[in-house]
Short mmCIF file of C-alpha atoms in Angstrom, two decimals:
data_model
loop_
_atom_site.label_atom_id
_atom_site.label_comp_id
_atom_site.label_asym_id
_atom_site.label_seq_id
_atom_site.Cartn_x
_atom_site.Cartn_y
_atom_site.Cartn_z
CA UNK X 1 57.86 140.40 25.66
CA UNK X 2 57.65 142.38 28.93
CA UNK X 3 56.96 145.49 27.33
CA UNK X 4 53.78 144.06 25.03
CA UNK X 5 52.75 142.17 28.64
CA UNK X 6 52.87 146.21 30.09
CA UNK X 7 55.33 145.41 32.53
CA UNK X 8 58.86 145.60 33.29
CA UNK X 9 61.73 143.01 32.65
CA UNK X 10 62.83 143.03 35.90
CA UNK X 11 59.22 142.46 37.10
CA UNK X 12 58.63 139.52 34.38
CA UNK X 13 61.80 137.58 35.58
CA UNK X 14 59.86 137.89 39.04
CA UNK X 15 57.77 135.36 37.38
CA UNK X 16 59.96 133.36 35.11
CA UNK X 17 63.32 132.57 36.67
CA UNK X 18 65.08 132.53 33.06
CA UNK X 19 64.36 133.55 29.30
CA UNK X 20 64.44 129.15 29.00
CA UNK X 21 61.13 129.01 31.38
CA UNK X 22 59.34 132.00 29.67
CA UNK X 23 59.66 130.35 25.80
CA UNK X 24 58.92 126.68 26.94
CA UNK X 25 56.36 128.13 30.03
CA UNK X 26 53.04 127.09 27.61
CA UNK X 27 54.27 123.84 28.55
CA UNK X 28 54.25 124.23 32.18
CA UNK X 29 50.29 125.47 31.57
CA UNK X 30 49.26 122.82 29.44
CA UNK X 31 51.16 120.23 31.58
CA UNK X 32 48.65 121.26 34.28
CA UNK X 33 45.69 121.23 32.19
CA UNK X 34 46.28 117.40 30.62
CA UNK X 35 47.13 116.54 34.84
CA UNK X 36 43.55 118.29 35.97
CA UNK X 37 42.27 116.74 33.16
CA UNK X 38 43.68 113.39 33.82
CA UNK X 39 42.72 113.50 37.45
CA UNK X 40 38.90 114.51 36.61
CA UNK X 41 38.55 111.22 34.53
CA UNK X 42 36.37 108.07 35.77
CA UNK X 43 38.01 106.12 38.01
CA UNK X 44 36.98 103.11 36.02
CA UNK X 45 38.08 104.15 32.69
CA UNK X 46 41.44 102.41 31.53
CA UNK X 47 44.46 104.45 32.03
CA UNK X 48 45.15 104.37 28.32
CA UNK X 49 41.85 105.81 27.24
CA UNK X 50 42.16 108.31 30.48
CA UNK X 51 45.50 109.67 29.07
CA UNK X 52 44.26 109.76 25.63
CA UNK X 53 41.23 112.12 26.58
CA UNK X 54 42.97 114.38 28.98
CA UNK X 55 45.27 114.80 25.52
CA UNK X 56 42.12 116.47 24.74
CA UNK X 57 44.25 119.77 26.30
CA UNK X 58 46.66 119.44 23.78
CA UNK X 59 43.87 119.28 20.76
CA UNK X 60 41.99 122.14 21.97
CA UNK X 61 44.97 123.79 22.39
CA UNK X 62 46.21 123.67 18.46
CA UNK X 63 42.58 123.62 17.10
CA UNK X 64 42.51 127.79 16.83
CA UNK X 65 44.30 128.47 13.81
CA UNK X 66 45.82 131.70 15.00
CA UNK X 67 46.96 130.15 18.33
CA UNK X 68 48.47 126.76 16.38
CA UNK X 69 50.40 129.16 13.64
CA UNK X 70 52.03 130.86 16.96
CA UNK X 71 52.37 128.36 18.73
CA UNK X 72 53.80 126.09 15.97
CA UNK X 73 56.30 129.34 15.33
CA UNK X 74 57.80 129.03 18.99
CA UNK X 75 57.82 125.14 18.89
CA UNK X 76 60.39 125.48 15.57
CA UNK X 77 62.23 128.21 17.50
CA UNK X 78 62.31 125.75 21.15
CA UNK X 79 63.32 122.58 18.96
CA UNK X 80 65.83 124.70 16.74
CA UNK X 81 67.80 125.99 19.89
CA UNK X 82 69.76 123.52 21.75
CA UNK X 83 69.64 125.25 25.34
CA UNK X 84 65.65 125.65 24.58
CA UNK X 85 64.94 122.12 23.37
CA UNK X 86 66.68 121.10 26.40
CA UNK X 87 64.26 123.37 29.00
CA UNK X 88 61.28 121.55 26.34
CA UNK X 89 62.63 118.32 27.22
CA UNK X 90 62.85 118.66 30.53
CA UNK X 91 58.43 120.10 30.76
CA UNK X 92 58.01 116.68 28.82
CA UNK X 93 59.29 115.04 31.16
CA UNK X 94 57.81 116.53 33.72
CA UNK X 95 54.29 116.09 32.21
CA UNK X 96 54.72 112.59 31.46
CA UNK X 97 56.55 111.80 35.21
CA UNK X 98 53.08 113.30 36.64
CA UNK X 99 50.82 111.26 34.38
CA UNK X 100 52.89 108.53 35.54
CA UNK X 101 52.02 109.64 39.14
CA UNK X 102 48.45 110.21 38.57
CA UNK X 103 48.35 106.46 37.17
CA UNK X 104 50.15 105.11 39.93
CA UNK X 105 47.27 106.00 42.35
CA UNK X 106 44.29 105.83 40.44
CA UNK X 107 44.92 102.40 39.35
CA UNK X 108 46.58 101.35 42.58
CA UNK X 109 49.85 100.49 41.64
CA UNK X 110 52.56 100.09 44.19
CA UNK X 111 55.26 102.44 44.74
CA UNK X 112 58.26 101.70 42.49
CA UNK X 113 56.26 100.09 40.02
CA UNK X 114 57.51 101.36 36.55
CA UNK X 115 54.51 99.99 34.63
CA UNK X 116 52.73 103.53 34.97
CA UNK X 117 55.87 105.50 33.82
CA UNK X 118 56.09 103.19 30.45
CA UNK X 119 52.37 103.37 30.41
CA UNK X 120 52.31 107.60 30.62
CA UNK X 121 55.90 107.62 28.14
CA UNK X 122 54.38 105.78 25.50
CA UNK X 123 51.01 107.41 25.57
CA UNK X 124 53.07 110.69 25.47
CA UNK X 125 55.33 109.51 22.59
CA UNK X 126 51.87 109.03 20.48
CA UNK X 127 50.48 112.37 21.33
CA UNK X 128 54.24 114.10 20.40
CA UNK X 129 54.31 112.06 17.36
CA UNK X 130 50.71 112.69 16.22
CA UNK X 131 52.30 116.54 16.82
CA UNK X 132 55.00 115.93 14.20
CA UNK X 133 53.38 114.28 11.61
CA UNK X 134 49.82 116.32 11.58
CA UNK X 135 50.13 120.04 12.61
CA UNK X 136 51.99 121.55 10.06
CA UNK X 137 50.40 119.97 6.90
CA UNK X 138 47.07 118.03 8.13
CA UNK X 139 45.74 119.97 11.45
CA UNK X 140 42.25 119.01 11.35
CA UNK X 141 43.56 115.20 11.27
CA UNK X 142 45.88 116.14 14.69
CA UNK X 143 43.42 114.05 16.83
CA UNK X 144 42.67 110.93 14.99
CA UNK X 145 46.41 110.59 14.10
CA UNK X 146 46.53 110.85 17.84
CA UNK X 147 43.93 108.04 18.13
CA UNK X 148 45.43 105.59 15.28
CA UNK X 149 48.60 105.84 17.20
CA UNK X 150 47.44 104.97 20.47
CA UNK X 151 45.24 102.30 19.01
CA UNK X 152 48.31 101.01 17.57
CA UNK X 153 50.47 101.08 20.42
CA UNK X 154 48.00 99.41 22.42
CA UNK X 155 47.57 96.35 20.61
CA UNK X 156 51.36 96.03 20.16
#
């Protein structure tokens, strides 16, 4: 991977601190794009229909056919490998903890209050389960399924 990015490995592990953070690092990128996304939103807009348009990252991001057959290669290999699917885990988490965060302040909720971390989870377990059940055999249906789910979820 250093070699094709034309540089060396000691200079790529300047900028990934393991082999983990390199495989699962498109998660670190897209985790910042839903958060920018999230934060550009209309202050007025629900939370739930905020978090289901900055998923609009996540769409964009599979729609390419080339870049979804890659990317959908390295997702087997992360969820196939133990240590990896851990390091995946742990970027969910992360992306989902900063939703949460995000949430908190633009709906004004008080410190300690989990209601945006349950909020941010289960908008997050709709997008990762719209993942599973679309990209492989339905792609083009990735975003409704995303859409059914959260209208699902929200009405209980």
């Amino acid at each position: 991977l250093a070699a094709a990015a034309g540089m060396s490995r000691r200079t790529c592990f300047r900028y990934f601190a393991s082999k983990d953070e390199l495989i699962v690092g498109k998660w670190e990128l897209i985790g910042r794009d839903i958060e920018e996304a999230l934060r550009a939103r209309p202050s007025d807009e629900p939370a739930w229909a905020a978090l289901r348009r900055a998923f609009d990252v996540v769409v964009d991001h599979y729609a390419d056919p080339v870049r979804r057959a890659n990317s959908l290669r390295l997702d087997a290999i992360v969820l196939n490998h133990p240590t990896l699917r851990g390091a995946y885990l742990v970027k969910i988490n992360d992306i989902a903890q900063a939703c949460a965060e995000i949430v908190r302040r633009r709906d004004g909720y008080a410190d300690g209050d989990a209601l945006p971390y349950v909020i941010a989870n289960a908008a997050g377990a709709c997008l990762m389960s719209a993942m599973a059940m679309t990209l492989v055999a339905r792609p083009d249906e990735f975003a409704d399924e995303i859409d059914a789910l959260m209208a699902r979820v929200r009405i209980g």
